Coordinates of C-alpha atoms and ligand atoms in Angstrom, one line a residue:
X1 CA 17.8 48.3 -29.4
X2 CA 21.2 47.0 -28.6
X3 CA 21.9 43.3 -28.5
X4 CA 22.5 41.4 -25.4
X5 CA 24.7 39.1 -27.1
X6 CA 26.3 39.2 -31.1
X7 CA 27.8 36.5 -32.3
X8 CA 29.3 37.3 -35.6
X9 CA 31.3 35.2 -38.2
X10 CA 31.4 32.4 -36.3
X11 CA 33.0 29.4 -38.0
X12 CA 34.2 25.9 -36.4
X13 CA 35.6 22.4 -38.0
X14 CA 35.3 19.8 -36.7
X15 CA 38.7 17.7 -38.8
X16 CA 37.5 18.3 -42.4
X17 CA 33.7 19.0 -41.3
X18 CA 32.6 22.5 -40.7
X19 CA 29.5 22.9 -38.3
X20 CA 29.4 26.4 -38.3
X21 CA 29.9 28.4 -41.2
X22 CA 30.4 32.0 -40.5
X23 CA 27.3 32.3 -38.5
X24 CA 25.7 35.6 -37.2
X25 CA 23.4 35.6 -34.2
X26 CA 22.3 37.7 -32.2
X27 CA 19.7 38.3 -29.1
X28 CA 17.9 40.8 -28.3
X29 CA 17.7 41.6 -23.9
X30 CA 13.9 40.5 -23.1
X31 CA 13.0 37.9 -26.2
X32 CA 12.6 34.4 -26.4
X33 CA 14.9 33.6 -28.9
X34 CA 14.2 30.0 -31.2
X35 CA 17.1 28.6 -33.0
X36 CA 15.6 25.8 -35.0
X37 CA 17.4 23.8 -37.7
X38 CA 17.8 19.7 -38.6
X39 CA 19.6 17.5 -36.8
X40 CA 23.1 18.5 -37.2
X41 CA 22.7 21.6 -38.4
X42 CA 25.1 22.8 -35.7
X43 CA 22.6 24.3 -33.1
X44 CA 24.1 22.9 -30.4
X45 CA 27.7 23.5 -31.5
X46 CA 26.7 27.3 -31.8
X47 CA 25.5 27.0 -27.9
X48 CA 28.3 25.7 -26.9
X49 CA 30.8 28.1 -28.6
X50 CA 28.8 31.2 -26.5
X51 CA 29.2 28.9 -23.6
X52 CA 32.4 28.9 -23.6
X53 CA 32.1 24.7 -24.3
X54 CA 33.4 24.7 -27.5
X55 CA 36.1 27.3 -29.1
X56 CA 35.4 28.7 -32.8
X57 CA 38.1 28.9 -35.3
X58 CA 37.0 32.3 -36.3
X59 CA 34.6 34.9 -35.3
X60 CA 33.9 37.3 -32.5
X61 CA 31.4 37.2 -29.3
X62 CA 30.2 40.4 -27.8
X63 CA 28.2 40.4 -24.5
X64 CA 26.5 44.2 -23.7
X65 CA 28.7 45.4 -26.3
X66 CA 31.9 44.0 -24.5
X67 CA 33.7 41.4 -27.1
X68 CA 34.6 38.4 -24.9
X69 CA 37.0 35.4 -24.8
X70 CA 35.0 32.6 -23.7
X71 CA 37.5 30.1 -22.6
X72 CA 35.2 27.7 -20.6
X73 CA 31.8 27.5 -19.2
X74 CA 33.2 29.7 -16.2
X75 CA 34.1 32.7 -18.4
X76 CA 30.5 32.3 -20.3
X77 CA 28.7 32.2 -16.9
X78 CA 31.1 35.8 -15.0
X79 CA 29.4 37.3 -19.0
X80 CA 26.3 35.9 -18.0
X81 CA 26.0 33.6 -20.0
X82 CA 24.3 30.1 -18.8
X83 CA 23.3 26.6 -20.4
X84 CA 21.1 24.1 -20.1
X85 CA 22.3 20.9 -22.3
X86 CA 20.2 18.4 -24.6
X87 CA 20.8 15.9 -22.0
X88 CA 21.2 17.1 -18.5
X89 CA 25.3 17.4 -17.1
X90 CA 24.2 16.9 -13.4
X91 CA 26.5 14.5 -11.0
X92 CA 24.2 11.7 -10.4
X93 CA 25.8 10.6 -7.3
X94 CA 25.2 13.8 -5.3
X95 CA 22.2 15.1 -4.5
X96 CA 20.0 17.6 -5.4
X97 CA 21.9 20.7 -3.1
X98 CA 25.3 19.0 -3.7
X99 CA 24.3 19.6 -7.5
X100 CA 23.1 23.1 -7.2
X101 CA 26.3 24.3 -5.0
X102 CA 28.5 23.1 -7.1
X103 CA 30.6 25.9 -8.1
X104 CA 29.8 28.0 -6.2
X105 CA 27.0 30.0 -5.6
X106 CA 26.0 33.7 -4.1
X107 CA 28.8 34.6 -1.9
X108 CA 30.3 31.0 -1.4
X109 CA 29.2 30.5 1.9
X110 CA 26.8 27.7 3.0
X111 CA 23.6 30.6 4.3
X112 CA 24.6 32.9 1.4
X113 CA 24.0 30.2 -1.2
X114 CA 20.7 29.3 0.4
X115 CA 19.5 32.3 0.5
X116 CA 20.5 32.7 -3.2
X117 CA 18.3 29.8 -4.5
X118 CA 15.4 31.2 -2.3
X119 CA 15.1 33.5 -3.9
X120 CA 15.1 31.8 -7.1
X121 CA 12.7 29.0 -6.0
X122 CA 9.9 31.8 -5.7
X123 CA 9.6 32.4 -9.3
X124 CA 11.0 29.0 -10.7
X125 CA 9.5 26.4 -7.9
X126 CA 12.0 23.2 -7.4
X127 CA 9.9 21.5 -6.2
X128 CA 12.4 18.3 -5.0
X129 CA 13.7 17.1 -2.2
X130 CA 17.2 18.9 -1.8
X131 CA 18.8 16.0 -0.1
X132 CA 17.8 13.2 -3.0
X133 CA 20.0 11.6 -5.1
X134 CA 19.9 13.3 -8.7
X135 CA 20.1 9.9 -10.2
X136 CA 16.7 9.1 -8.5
X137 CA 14.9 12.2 -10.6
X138 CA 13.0 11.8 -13.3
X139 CA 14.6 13.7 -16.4
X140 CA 12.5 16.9 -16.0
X141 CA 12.8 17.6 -12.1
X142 CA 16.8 17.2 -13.5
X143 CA 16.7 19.8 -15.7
X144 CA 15.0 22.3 -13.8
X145 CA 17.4 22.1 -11.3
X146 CA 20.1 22.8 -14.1
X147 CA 17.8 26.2 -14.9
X148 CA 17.6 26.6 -11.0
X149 CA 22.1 26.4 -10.6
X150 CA 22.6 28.8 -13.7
X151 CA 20.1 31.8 -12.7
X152 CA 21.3 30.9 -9.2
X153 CA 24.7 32.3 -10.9
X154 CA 22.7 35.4 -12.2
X155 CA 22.9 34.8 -15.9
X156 CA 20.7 36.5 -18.2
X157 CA 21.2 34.7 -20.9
X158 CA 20.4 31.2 -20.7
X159 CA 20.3 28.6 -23.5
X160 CA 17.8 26.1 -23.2
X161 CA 18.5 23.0 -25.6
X162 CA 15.5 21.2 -27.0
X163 CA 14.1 21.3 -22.8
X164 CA 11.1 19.9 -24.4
X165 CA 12.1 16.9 -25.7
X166 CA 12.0 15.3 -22.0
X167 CA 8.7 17.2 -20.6
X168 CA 5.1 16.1 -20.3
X169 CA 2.6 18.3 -22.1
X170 CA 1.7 19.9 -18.8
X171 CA 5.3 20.5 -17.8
X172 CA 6.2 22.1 -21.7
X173 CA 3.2 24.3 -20.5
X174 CA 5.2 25.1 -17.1
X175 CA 8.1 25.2 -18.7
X176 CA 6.9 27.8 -20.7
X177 CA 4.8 30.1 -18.7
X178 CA 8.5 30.1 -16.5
X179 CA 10.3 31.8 -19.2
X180 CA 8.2 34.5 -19.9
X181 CA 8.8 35.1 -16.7
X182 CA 12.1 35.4 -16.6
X183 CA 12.0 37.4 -19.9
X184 CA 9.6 40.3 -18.1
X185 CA 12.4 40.0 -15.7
X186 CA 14.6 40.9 -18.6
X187 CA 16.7 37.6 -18.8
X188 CA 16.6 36.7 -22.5
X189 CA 16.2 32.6 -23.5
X190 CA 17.8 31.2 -26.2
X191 CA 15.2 27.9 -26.8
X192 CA 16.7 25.1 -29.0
X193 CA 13.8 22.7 -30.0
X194 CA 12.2 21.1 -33.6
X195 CA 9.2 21.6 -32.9
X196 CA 7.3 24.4 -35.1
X197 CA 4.3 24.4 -33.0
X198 CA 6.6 25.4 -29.8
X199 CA 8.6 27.5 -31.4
X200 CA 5.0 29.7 -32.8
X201 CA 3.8 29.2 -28.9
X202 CA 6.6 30.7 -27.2
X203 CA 9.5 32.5 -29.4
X204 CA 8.9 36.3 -30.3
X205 CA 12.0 36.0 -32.6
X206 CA 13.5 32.9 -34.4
X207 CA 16.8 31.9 -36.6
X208 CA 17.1 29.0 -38.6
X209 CA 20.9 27.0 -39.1
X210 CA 20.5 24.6 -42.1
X211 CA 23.8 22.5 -42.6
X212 CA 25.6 24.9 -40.4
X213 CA 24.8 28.3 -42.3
X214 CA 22.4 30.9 -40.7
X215 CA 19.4 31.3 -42.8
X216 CA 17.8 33.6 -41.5
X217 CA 16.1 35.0 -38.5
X218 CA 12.3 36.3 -38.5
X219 CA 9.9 37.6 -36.0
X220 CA 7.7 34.7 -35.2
X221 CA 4.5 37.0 -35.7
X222 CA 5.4 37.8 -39.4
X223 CA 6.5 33.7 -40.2
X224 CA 4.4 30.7 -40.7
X225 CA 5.3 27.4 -39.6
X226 CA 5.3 26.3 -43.8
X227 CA 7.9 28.9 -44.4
X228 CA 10.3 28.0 -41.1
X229 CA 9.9 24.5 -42.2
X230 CA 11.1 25.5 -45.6
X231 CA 13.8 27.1 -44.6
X232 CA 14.6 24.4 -42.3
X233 CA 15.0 22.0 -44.9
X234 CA 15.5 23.8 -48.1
X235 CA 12.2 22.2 -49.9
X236 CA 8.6 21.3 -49.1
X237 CA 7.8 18.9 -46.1
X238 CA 5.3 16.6 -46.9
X239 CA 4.2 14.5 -43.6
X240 CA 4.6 10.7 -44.1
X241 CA 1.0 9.1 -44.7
X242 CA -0.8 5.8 -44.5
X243 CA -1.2 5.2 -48.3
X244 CA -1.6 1.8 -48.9
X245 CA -4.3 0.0 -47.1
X246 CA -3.6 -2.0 -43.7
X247 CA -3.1 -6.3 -44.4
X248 CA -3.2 -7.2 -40.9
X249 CA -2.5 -11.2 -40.7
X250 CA -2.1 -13.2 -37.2
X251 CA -1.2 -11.9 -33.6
X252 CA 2.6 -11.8 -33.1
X253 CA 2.6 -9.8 -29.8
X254 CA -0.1 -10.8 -27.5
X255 CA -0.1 -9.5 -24.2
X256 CA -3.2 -10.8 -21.8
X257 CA -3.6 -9.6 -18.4
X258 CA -0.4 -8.1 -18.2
X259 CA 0.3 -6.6 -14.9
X260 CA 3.5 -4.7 -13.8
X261 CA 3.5 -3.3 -10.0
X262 CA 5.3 -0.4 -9.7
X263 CA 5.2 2.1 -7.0
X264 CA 5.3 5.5 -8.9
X265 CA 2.2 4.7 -11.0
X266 CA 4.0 4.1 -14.1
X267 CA 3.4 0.2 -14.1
X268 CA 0.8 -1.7 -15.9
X269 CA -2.8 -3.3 -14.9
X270 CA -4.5 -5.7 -15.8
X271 CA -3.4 -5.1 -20.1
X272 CA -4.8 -7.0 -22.6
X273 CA -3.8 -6.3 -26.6
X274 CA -2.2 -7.7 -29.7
X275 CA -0.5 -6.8 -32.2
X276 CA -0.7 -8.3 -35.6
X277 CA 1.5 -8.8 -38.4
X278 CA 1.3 -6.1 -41.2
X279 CA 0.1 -3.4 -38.7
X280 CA 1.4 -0.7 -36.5
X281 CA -0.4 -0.4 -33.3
X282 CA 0.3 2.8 -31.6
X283 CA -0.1 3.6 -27.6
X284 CA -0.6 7.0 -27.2
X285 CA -0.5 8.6 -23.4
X286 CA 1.2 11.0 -21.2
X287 CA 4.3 10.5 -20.1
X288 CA 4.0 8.1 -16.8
X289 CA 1.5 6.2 -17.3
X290 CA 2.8 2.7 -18.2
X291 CA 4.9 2.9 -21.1
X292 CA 8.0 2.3 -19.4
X293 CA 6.9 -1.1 -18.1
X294 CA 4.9 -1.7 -21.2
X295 CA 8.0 -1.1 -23.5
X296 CA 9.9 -3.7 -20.7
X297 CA 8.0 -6.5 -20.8
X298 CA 7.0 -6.1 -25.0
X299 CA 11.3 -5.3 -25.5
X300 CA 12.1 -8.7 -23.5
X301 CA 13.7 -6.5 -20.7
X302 CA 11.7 -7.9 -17.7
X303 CA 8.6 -10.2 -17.3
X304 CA 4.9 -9.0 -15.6
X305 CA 4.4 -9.6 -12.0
X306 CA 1.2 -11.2 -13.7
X307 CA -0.3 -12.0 -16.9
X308 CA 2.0 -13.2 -19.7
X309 CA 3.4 -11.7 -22.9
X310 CA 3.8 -13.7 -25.9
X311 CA 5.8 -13.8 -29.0
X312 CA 4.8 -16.1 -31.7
X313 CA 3.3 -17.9 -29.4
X314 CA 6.2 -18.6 -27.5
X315 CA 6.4 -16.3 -24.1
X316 CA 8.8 -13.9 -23.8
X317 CA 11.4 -14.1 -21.4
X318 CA 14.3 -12.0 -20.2
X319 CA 16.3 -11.8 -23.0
X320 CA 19.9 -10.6 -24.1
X321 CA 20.5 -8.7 -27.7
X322 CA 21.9 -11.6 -29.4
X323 CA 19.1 -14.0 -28.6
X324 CA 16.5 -11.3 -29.3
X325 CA 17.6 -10.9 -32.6
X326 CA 17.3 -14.2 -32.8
X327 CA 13.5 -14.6 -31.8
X328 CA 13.3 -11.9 -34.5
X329 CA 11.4 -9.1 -32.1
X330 CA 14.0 -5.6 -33.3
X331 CA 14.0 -2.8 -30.3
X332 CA 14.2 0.9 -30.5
X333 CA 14.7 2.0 -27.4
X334 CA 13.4 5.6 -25.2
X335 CA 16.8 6.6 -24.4
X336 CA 19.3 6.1 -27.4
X337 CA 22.3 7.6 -25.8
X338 CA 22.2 5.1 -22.6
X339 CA 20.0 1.9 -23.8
X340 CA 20.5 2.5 -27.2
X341 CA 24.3 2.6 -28.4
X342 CA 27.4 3.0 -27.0
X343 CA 28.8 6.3 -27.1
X344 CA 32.5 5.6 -27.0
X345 CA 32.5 3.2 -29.3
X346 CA 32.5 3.6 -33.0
X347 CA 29.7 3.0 -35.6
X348 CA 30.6 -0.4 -37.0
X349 CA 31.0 -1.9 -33.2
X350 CA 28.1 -0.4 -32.7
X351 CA 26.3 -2.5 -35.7
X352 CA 28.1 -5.3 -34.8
X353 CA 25.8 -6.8 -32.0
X354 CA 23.9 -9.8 -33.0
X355 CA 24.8 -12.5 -35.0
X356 CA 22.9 -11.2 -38.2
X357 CA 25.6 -9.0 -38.7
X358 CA 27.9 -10.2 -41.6
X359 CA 31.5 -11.2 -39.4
X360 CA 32.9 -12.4 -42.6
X361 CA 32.3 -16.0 -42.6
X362 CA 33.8 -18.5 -40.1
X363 CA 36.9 -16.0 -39.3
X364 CA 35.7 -12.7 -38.2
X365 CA 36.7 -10.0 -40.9
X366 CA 37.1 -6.4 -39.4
X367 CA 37.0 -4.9 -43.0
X368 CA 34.3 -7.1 -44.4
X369 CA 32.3 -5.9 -41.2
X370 CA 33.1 -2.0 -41.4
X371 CA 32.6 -2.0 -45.5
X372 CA 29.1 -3.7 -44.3
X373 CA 28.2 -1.1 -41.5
X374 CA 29.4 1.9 -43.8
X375 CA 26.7 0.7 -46.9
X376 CA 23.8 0.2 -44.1
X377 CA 24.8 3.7 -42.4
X378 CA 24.5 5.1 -46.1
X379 CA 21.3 3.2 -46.7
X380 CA 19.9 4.8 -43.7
X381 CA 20.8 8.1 -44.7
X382 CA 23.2 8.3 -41.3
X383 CA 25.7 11.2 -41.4
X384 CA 28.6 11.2 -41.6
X385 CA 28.2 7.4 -43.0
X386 CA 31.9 7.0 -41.6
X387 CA 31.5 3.4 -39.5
X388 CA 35.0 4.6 -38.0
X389 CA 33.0 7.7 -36.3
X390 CA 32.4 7.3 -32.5
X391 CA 28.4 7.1 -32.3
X392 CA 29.1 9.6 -29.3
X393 CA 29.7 12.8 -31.5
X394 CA 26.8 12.3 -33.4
X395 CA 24.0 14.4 -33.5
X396 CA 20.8 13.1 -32.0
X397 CA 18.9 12.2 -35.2
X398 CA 21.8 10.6 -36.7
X399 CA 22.4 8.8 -33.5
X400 CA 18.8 7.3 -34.0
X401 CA 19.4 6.5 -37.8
X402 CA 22.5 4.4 -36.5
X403 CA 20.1 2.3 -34.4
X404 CA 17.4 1.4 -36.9
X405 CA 20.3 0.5 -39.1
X406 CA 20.8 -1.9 -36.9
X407 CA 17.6 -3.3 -35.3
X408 CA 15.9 -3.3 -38.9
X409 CA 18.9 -5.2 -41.3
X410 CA 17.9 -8.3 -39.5
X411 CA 14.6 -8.0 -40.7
X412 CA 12.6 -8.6 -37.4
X413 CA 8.8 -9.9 -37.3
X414 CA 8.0 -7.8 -34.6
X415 CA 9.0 -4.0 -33.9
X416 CA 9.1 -2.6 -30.7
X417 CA 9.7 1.1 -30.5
X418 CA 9.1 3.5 -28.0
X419 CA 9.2 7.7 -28.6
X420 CA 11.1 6.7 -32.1
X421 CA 11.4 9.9 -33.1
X422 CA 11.8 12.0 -30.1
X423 CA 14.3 14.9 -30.6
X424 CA 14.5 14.5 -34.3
X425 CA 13.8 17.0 -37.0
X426 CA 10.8 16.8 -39.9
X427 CA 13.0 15.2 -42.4
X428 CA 14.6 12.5 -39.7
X429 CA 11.3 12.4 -38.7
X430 CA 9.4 11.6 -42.3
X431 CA 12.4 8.9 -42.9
X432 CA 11.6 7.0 -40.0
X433 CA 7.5 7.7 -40.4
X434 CA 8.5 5.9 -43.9
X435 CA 10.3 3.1 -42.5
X436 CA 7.6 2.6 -40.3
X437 CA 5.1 2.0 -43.2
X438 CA 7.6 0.2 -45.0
X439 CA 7.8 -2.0 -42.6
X440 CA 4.0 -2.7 -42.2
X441 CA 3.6 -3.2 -45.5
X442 CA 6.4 -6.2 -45.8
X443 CA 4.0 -7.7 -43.0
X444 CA 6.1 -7.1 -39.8
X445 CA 3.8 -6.0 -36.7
X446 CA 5.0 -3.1 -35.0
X447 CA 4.1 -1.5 -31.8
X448 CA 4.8 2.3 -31.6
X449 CA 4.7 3.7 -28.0
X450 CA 4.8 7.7 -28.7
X451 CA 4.2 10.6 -26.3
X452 CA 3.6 12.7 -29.6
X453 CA 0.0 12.4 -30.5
X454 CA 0.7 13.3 -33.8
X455 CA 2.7 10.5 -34.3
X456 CA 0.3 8.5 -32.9
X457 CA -2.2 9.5 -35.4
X458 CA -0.1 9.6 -38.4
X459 CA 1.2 6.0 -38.1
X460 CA -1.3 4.0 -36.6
X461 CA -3.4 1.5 -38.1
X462 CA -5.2 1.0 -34.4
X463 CA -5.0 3.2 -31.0
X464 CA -4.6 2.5 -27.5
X465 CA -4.2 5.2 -24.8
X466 CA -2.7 4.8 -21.7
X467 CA -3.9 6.3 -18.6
X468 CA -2.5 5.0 -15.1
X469 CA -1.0 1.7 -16.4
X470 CA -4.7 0.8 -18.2
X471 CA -4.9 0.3 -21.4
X472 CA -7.7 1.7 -23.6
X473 CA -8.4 -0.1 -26.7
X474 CA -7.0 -0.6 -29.5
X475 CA -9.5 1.4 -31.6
X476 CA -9.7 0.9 -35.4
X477 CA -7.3 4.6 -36.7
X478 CA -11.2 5.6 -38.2
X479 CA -12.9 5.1 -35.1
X480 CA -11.8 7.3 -32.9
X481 CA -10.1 11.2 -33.6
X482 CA -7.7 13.3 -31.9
X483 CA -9.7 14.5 -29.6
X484 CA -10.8 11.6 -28.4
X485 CA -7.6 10.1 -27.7
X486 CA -6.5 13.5 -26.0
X487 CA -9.9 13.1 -23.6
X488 CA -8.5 10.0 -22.9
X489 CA -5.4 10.3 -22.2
X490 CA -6.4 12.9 -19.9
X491 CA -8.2 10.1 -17.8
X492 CA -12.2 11.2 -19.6
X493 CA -13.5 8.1 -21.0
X494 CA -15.5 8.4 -23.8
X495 CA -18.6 7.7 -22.3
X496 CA -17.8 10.4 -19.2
X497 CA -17.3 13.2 -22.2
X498 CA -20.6 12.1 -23.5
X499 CA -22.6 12.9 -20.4
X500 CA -20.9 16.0 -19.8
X501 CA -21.9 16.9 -23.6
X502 CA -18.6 17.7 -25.0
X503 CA -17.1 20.4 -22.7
X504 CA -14.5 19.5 -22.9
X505 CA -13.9 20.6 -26.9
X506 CA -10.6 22.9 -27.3
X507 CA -8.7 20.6 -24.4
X508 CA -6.0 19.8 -26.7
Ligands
LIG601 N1 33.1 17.0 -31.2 C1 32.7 16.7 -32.4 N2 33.5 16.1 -33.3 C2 33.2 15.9 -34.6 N3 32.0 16.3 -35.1 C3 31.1 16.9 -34.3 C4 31.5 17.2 -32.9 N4 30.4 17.9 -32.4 C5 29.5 18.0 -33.4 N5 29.9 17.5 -34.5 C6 29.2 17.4 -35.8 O1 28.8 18.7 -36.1 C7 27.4 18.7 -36.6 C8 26.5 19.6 -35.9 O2 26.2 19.0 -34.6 P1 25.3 19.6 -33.6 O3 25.3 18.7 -32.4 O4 25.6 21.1 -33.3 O5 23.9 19.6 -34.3 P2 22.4 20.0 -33.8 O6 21.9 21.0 -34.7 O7 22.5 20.3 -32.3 O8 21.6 18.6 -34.0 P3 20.5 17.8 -33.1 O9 19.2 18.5 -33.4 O10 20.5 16.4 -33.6 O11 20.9 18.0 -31.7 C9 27.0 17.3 -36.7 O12 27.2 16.7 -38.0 C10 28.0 16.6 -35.7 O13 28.2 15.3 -36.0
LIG602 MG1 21.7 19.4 -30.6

């Protein structure tokens, strides 16, 4: 069978980098296609080239056997070519029809487009408001109206980068039963993710990039997931695991009768938990349950409408970056790119905020301060360790590393992080598993909250789930399994699973 699109030789530098290194790829018309690779290893630059985003230095794009010169995201969409990026390019300000018109859709006028996402909202339901303001929608309703604008433009190819990494489980599942869909239609998917366990669920083919070379591409039937992970990283992954036994000493974090109101169900009642030096506690739930206004009032962002939150004893209050460094409580944030660092800025100004940060002594020392940032990038395994680099052209793990360089130098007693690894490949992923124990065992307390069970399980010295803004537990990590925690963060309680006599087995 002929490909539907052949990229061959590709190559492109960035300066003296080179992300691509004369990369072949190709898909095939009616496959999901999985590119998997590290962070960095120039995924989404290949996208981005056959989008028409980014121009190679070198190397040739065919579409249906037709070579073609992709000079913007216009020219990649007339070949049919459409993408749907990491982080979703909609306007904010306009609303959801404003978004999806934009540039022009079906014949161009206002019935003609309508009609024209009709027809696309049987198979691919939007179901959203057209007149509400995309800055209103939670990240998944935004990307599927980015799916919804490029097959409104009849692509058949369309890249979806790592769309996971913002879904619930039951909207992955939607997610996915939508693009075999659209590959019985005959559209071909090119799906960007980390994740092994996806890729096995819904790829038939997959390639793997590794520092910007194409390793290879396989048939997912004949692979394992040991042998894409290997060729992911170039040696054996070996999950990070709680060796060392857990020293738990007094409560650092204690929350009691914690209450946030909040009108889409994502608040918090009535929570009671601590969290105690020298362990990690992790909160396990779906997506939307409470974490957001659990990681608000535990990151002193806000304060409960009732209850209190304590830090050592001291309540927490409102407080600004400098002065939470300073009550020793380090943050990772959900969303890196907005909460988390600033894009335009480079690395070292980046590091620079808090007073731990070395300024040189009384007169603030620009070198002394970049030389510092560049050994803690290097320490934390960033790349490129430059602290001249603008933290905006970084790739998404690296972006992370950058902020736990800089929450964890000033050695906090408490950690709050929330989806810490979200986005980030097995070897990003087992660095920061490690600083997590690391962490425990030097007696800080940390609090995880994680949407990835695994995670969850891995890490966690005790478990809560959340379910509708309660709070079960925390259970002792040997008293309760994986099942459990997925029957309750489907809303079973334990003893409801025990007088239905476990028919629920198999739900996760
Ligand atoms: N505009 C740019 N300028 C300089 N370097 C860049 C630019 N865009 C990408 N890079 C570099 O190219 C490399 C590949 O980046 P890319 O974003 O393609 O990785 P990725 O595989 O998508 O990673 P992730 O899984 O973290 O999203 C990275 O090292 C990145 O820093
Ligand atoms: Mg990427």
């Amino acid at each position: 069978m002929s490909a539907l699109v052949q990229m061959r030789g590709i190559v492109k530098r960035f300066g003296d980098f080179t992300a691509s290194r004369e990369v072949d790829f190709d898909v095939a018309p009616g496959e999901v296609h999985a590119l998997l690779g590290e962070n960095g290893a120039g995924k989404t630059t290949l996208m981005n080239i056959l989008y028409g985003l980014v121009q190679a230095d070198e190397g040739t794009i065919e579409v249906d056997g037709r070579e073609v010169d992709l000079k913007g995201p216009a020219d990649a969409i007339e070949a049919g070519v459409g993408m749907v990026h990491q982080h979703p390019l909609l306007v904010d300000r306009l609303s959801v029809a404003e978004n999806l018109f934009l540039g022009g859709v079906g014949n161009g006028t206002a019935r003609g487009m309508q009609s024209a996402i009709a027809g696309i909202t049987e198979r691919f339901p939007l179901d959203v408001d057209p007149g509400a303001l995309v800055e209103d929608l939670p990240m998944s309703q935004r990307q599927r109206i980015e799916i919804v604008r490029c097959l409104a433009r009849g692509v058949r190819v369309l890249v979806l980068d790592e769309p996971t990494a913002v879904l619930t489980v039951d909207e992955v599942g939607d997610l996915f039963g939508e693009m075999r869909l659209l590959v019985e239609a005959g559209h071909s998917v090119i799906f960007i993710s980390h994740k092994l366990s996806e890729t096995a669920r819904i790829a038939d083919r997959v390639s793997v990039l590794r520092a910007g070379e194409m390793v290879g591409t396989w048939e997912v039937a004949k692979t394992t997931p040991a042998a894409l992970a290997e060729a992911m990283v170039g040696e054996k992954v070996v999950a990070a695991e709680r060796e060392s036994e857990c020293k738990a000493g007094a409560a650092r974090l204690k929350l009691s009768d914690c209450t946030v109101r909040r009108d889409d169900g994502d608040g918090l009642d009535s929570v009671d938990l601590e969290v105690r030096e020298g362990e990690i506690v992790g909160i396990a739930g779906v997506e939307g349950n409470g974490q957001r206004a659990l990681a608000a009032v535990t990151q002193g962002m806000a304060i409960p409408d009732r209850g209190t939150v304590k830090l050592d004893d001291r309540e927490l209050p409102p407080v600004r970056e400098w002065k939470r460094r300073k009550i020793k409580l380090g943050r990772i944030p959900e969303d890196r790119r907005h909460e988390g660092l600033t894009l335009d800025a480079t690395l070292w100004e980046n590091m620079l905020t808090g007073p731990q940060a070395p300024t040189g002594g009384p007169v603030f020392s620009r070198r002394r301060m970049v030389e510092w940032a560049g050994k803690q990038l290097e320490e934390f395994g960033v790349s490129p360790p430059d602290p001249l680099a603008l933290a905006g052209q970084l790739s998404g793990g690296n972006q992370q590393k950058v902020i736990f360089a800089r929450e964890l130098h000033s050695e906090p007693g408490t950690v709050v992080a929330v989806n810490p690894t979200r986005g980030l490949d097995l070897r990003a992923q087992r660095e920061i598993h490690q600083r997590f124990l690391g962490l425990r065992d030097q007696g800080v307390a940390v609090l995880m909250i994680s949407t990835d069970l695994d995670e969850v399980m891995a890490l966690s010295d005790r478990i809560g789930v959340l379910y509708s803004g309660r709070l079960d537990g925390p259970h002792p990590a040997d008293q309760i399994d994986r099942r459990e925690v997925g029957l309750l963060m489907a809303g079973l309680t334990r003893q409801q699973e025990f007088e239905n006599g476990n028919g629920t087995g198999g739900l996760l």
